[in-house]
Short mmCIF file of C-alpha atoms and ligand atoms in Angstrom, two decimals:
data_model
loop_
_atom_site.label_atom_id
_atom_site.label_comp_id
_atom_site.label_asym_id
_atom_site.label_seq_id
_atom_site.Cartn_x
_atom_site.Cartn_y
_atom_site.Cartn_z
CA UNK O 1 0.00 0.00 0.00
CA UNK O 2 2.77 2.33 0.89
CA UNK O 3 4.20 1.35 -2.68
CA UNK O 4 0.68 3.00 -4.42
CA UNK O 5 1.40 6.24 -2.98
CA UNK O 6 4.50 7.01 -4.24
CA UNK O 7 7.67 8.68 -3.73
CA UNK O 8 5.89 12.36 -2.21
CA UNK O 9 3.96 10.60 0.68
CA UNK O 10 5.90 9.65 3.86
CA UNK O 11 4.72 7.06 5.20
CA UNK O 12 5.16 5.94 8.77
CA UNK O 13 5.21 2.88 10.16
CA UNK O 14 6.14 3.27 13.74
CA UNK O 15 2.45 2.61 16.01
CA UNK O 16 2.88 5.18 18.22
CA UNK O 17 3.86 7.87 15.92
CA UNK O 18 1.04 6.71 13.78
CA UNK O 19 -1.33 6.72 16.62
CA UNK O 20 -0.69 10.55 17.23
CA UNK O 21 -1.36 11.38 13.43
CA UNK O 22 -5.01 9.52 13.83
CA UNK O 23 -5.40 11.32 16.77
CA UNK O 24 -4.77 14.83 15.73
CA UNK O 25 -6.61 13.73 12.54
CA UNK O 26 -9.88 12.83 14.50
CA UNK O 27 -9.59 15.93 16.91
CA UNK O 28 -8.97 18.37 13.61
CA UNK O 29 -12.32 16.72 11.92
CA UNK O 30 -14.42 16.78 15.33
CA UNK O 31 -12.97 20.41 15.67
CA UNK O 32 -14.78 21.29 12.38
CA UNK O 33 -17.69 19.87 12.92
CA UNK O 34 -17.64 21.77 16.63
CA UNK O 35 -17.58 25.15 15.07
CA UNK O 36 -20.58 24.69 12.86
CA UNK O 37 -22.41 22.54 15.40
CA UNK O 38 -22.57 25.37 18.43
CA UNK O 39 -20.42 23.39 20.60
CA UNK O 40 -17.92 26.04 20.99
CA UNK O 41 -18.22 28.01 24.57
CA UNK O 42 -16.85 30.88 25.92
CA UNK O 43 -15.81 31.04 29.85
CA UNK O 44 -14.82 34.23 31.48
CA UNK O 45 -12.49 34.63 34.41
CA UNK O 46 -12.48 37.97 36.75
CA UNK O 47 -9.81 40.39 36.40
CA UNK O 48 -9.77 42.09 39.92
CA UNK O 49 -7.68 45.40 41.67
CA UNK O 50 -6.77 45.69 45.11
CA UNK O 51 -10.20 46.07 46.55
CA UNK O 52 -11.50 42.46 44.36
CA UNK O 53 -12.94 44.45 42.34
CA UNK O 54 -13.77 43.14 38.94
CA UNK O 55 -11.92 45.04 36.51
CA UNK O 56 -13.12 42.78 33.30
CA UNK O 57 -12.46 39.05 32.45
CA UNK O 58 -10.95 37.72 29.90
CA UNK O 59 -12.52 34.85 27.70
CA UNK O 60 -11.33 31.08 27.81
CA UNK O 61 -12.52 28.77 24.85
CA UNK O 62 -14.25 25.69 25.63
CA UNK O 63 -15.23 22.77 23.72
CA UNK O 64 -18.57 20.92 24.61
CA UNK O 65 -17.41 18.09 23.56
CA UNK O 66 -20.74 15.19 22.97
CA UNK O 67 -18.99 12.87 24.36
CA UNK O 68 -15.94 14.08 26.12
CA UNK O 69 -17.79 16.64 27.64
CA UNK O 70 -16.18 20.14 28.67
CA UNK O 71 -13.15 20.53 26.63
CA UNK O 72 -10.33 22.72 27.92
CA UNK O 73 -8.12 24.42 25.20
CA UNK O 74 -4.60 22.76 26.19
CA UNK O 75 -6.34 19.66 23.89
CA UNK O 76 -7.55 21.35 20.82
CA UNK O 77 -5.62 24.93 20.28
CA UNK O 78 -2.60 23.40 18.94
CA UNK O 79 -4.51 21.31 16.58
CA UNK O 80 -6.87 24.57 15.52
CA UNK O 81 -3.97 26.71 15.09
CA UNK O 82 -1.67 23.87 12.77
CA UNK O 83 -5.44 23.50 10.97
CA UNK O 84 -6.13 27.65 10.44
CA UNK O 85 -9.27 26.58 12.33
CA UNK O 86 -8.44 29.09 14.74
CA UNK O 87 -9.02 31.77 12.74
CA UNK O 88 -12.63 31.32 12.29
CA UNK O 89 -12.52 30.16 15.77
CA UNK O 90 -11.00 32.90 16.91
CA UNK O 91 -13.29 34.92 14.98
CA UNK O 92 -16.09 33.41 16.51
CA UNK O 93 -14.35 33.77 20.03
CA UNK O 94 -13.83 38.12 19.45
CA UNK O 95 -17.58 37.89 17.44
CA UNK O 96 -18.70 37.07 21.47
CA UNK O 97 -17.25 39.12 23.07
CA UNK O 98 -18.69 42.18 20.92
CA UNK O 99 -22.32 40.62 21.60
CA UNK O 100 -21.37 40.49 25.36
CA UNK O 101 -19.57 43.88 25.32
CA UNK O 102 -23.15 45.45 24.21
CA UNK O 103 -24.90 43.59 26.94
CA UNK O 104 -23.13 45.10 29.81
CA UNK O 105 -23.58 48.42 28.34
CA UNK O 106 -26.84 47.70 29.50
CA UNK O 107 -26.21 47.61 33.16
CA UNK O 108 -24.07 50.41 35.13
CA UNK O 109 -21.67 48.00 36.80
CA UNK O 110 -20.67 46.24 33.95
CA UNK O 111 -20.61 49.00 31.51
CA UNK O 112 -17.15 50.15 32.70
CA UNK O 113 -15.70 46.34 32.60
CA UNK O 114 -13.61 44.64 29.69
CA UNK O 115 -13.24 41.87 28.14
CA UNK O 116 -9.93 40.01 26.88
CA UNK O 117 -9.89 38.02 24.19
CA UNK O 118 -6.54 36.01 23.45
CA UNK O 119 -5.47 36.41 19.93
CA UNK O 120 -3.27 33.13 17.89
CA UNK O 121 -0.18 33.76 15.84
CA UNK O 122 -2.45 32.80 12.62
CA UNK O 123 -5.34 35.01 13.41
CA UNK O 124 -2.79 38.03 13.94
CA UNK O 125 -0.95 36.92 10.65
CA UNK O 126 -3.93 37.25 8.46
CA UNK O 127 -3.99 40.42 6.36
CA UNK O 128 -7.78 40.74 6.84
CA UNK O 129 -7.35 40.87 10.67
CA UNK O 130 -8.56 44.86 11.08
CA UNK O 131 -10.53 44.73 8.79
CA UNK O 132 -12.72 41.64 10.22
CA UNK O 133 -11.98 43.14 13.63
CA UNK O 134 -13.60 46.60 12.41
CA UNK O 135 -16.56 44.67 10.96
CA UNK O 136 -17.55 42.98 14.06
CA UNK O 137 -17.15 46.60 16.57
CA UNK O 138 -19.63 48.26 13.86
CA UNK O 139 -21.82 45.57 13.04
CA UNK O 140 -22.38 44.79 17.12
CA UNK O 141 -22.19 48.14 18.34
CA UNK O 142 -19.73 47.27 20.99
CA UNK O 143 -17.13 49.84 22.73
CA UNK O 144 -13.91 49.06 21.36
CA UNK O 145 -12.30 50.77 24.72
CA UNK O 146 -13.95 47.67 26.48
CA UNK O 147 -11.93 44.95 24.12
CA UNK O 148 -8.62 43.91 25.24
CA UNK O 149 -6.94 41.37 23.17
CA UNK O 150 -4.24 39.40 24.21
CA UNK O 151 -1.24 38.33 22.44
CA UNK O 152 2.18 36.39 23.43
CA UNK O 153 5.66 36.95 22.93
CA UNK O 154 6.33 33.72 20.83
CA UNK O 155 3.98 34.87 18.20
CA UNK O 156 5.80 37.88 17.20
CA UNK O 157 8.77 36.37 15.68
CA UNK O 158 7.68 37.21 12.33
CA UNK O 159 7.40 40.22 10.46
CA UNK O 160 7.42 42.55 13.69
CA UNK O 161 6.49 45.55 11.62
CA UNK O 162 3.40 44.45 10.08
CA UNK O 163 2.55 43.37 13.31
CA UNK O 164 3.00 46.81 14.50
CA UNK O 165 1.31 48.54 11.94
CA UNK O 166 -1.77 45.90 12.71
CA UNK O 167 -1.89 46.93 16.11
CA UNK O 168 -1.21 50.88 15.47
CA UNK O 169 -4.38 50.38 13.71
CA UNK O 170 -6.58 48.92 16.38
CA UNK O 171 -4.92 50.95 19.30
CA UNK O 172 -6.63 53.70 17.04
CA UNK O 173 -9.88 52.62 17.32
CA UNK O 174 -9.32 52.23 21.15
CA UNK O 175 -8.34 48.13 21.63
CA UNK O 176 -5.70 47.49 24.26
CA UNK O 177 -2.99 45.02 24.14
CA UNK O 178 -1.72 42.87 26.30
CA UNK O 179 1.67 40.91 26.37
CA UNK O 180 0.10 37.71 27.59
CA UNK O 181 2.48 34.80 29.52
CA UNK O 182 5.02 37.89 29.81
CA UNK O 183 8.41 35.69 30.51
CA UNK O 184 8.18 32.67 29.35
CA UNK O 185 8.26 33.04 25.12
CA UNK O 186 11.84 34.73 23.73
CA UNK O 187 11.06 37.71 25.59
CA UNK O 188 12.58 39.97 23.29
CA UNK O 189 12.50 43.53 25.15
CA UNK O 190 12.57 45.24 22.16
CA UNK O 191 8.82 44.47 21.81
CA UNK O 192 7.99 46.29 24.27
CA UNK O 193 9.71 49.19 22.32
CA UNK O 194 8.25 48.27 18.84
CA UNK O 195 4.58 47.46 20.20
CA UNK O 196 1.67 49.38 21.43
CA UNK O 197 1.27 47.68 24.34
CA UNK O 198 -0.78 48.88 27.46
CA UNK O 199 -0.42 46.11 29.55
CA UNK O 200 1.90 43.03 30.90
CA UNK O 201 0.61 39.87 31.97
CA UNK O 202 3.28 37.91 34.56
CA UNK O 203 3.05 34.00 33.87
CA UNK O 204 1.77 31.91 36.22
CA UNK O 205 4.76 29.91 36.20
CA UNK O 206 6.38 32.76 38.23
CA UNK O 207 3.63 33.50 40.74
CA UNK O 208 3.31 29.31 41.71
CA UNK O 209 6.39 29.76 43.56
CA UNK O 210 6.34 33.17 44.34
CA UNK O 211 6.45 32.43 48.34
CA UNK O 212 8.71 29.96 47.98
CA UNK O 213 11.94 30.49 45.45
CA UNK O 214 13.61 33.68 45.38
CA UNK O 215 14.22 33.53 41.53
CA UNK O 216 10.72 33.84 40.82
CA UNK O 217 10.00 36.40 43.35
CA UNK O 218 13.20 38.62 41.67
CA UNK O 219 11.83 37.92 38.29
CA UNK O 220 8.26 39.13 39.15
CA UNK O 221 9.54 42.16 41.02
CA UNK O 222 11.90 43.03 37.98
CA UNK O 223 8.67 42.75 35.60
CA UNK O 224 6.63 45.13 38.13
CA UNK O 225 9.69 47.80 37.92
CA UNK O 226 10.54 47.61 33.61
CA UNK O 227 6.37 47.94 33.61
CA UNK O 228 6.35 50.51 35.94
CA UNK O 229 8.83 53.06 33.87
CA UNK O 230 7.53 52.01 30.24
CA UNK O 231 3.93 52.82 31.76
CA UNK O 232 2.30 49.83 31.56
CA UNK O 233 0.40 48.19 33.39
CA UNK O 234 0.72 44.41 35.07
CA UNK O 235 -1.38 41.77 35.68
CA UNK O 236 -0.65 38.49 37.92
CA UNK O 237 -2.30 35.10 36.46
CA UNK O 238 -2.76 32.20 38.42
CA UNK O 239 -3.00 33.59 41.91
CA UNK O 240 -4.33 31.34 43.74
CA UNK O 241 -3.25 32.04 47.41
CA UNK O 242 -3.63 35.46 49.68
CA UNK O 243 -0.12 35.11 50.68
CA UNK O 244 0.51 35.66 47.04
CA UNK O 245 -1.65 38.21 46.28
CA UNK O 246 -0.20 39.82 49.43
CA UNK O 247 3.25 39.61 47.95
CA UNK O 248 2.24 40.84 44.34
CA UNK O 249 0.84 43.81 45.70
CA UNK O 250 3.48 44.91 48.07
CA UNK O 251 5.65 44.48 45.00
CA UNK O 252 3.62 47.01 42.86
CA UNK O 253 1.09 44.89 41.39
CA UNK O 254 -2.57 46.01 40.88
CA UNK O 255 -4.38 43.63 39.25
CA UNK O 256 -5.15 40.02 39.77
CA UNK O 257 -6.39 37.02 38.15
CA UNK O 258 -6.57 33.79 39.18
CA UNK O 259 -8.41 31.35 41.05
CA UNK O 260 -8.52 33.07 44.60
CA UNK O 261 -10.93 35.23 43.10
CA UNK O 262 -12.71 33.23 40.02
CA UNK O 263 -12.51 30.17 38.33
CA UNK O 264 -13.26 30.72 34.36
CA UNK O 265 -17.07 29.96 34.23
CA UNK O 266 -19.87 31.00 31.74
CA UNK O 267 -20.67 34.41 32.23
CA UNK O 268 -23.90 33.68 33.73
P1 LIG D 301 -3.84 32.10 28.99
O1 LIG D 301 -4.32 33.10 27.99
O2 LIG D 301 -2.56 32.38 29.66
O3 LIG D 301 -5.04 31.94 30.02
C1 LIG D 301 -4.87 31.69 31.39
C2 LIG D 301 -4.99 30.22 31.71
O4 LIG D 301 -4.66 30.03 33.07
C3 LIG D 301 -6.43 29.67 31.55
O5 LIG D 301 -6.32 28.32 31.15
C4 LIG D 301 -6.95 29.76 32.97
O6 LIG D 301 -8.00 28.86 33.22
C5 LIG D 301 -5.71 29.39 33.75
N1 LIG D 301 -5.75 29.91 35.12
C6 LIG D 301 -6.26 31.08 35.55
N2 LIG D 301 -6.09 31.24 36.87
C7 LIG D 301 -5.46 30.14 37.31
C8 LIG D 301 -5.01 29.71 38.63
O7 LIG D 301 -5.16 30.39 39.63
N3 LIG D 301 -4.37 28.50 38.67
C9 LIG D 301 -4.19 27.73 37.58
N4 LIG D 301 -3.56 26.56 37.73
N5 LIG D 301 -4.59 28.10 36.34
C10 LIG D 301 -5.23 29.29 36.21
P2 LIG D 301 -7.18 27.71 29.99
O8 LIG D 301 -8.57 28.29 30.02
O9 LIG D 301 -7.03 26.24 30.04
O10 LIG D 301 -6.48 28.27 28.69
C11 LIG D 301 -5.17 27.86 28.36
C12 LIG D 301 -4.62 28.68 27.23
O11 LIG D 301 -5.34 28.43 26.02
C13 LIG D 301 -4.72 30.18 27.43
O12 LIG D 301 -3.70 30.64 28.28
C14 LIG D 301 -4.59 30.68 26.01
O13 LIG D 301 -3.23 30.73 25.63
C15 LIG D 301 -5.27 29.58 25.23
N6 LIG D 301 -6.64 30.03 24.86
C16 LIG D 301 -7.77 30.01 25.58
N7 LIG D 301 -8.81 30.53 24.89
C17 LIG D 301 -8.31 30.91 23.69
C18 LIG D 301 -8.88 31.52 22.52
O14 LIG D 301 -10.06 31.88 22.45
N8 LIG D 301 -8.01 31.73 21.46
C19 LIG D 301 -6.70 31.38 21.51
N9 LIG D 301 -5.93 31.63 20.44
N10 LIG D 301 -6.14 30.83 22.59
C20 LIG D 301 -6.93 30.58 23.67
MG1 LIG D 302 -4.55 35.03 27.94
MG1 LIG D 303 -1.35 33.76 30.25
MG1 LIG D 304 -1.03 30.38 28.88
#
């Protein structure tokens, strides 16, 4: 059979390697399917300041999965992004958070919140990207000074100043970025120089062991100081402990995610 298909096809014979090519083939045609089936879901987790109160969230794709049930994205980004199923998932994702935008206009305690939407290297790399983001503000009505999106250091590696000019373009229209997992990709600190940025986001990696390893807490409290004089602002994911939050704060920090204060959960 391998013989039939040529010189061009690589064929591989080794079960487990095999196994994992089924596997991402099965999750890639089930992730189709999800999209035009409704069994995509958005979660939101709080964004708090010093007094717990909620800032924003930022939205978490889930998969509601028929039979696997609640699908977190650790199992099915990777896939959607080597697909280019994330970007009509990810349209889908910032689509959401427009409709949910104009809802809390509706209500004076959430009209002043945000929402954070992360954003994957392919969706960013697609020429169309203001453009479709443009659509979806004036076709939903939603404040674009309400939409944060959320991209990561590792993305940026190519073509820095089209991405620039990409985000010039939506900082006009009032969108906020975010340097999400701030850290852990190449960290390049020239970014910071290059990009319109408003705000940092410290990996959780670094806040696990903030009580604990002095590392992490010097790396955290050298992130609070570079934010501090580029004017930025910091957030600390994956706080999960008052001691920590304690520590984050007395270090500068003034906003806080994590699950001391919020598990991601459907907005209702
Ligand atoms: P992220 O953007 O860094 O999101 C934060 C992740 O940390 C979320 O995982 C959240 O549930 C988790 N987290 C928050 N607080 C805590 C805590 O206190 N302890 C612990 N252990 N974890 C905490 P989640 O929802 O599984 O998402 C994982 C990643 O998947 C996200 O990391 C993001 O990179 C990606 N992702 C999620 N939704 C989307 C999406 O709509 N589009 C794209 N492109 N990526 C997405
Ligand atoms: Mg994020
Ligand atoms: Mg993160
Ligand atoms: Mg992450």
């Amino acid at each position: 059979q391998a013989k039939q298909h040529g010189r061009q096809v690589t064929r591989y014979f080794d079960p487990v390697i095999e196994a994992q090519i089924n596997q991402h083939g099965q999750i890639e045609r089930a992730l189709a399917l999800a999209l035009s089936a409704d069994q995509l879901r958005l979660y939101y987790q709080p964004i708090v300041d010093m007094e717990r109160k909620v800032l924003g969230y930022e939205a978490l794709l889930r998969w509601s999965h028929p039979e696997l049930g609640m699908v977190g994205p650790d199992l099915f980004i990777a896939v959607a992004e080597q697909s280019g199923l994330i970007v009509p998932m990810g349209e889908w994702v910032i689509a959401m958070a427009c409709q949910q935008l104009v809802a809390f206009q509706k209500c004076p305690v959430l009209a002043e919140q945000t929402i954070a939407v992360n954003l994957s290297a392919r969706q960013l790399a697609q020429a169309d990207l203001v453009d479709n983001i443009k659509r979806m503000l004036q076709s939903s009505g939603a404040p674009a000074n309400r939409l944060k999106l959320e991209i990561t250091e590792s993305m940026l590696l190519t073509d820095i100043d089209k991405t620039r000019e990409k985000l010039q373009e939506l900082t006009r229209l009032g969108i906020r970025f975010s340097l999400d997992d701030f850290g852990t990709g190449y960290s390049s600190l020239s970014y910071l120089k290059k990009l319109p940025l408003s705000q940092l986001k410290i990996d959780q990696s670094f806040v696990r062991e903030l009580l604990t390893d002095p590392v992490d807490a010097a790396i955290v409290k050298t992130i609070l100081q570079l934010a501090k004089s580029l004017g930025l602002s910091v957030i600390a994911e994956g706080v999960e402990l008052e001691g920590q939050r304690k520590v984050l704060a007395d270090m500068g920090c003034r906003e806080f995610q994590g699950y001391l204060f919020g598990k991601p959960n459907p907005l209702e």
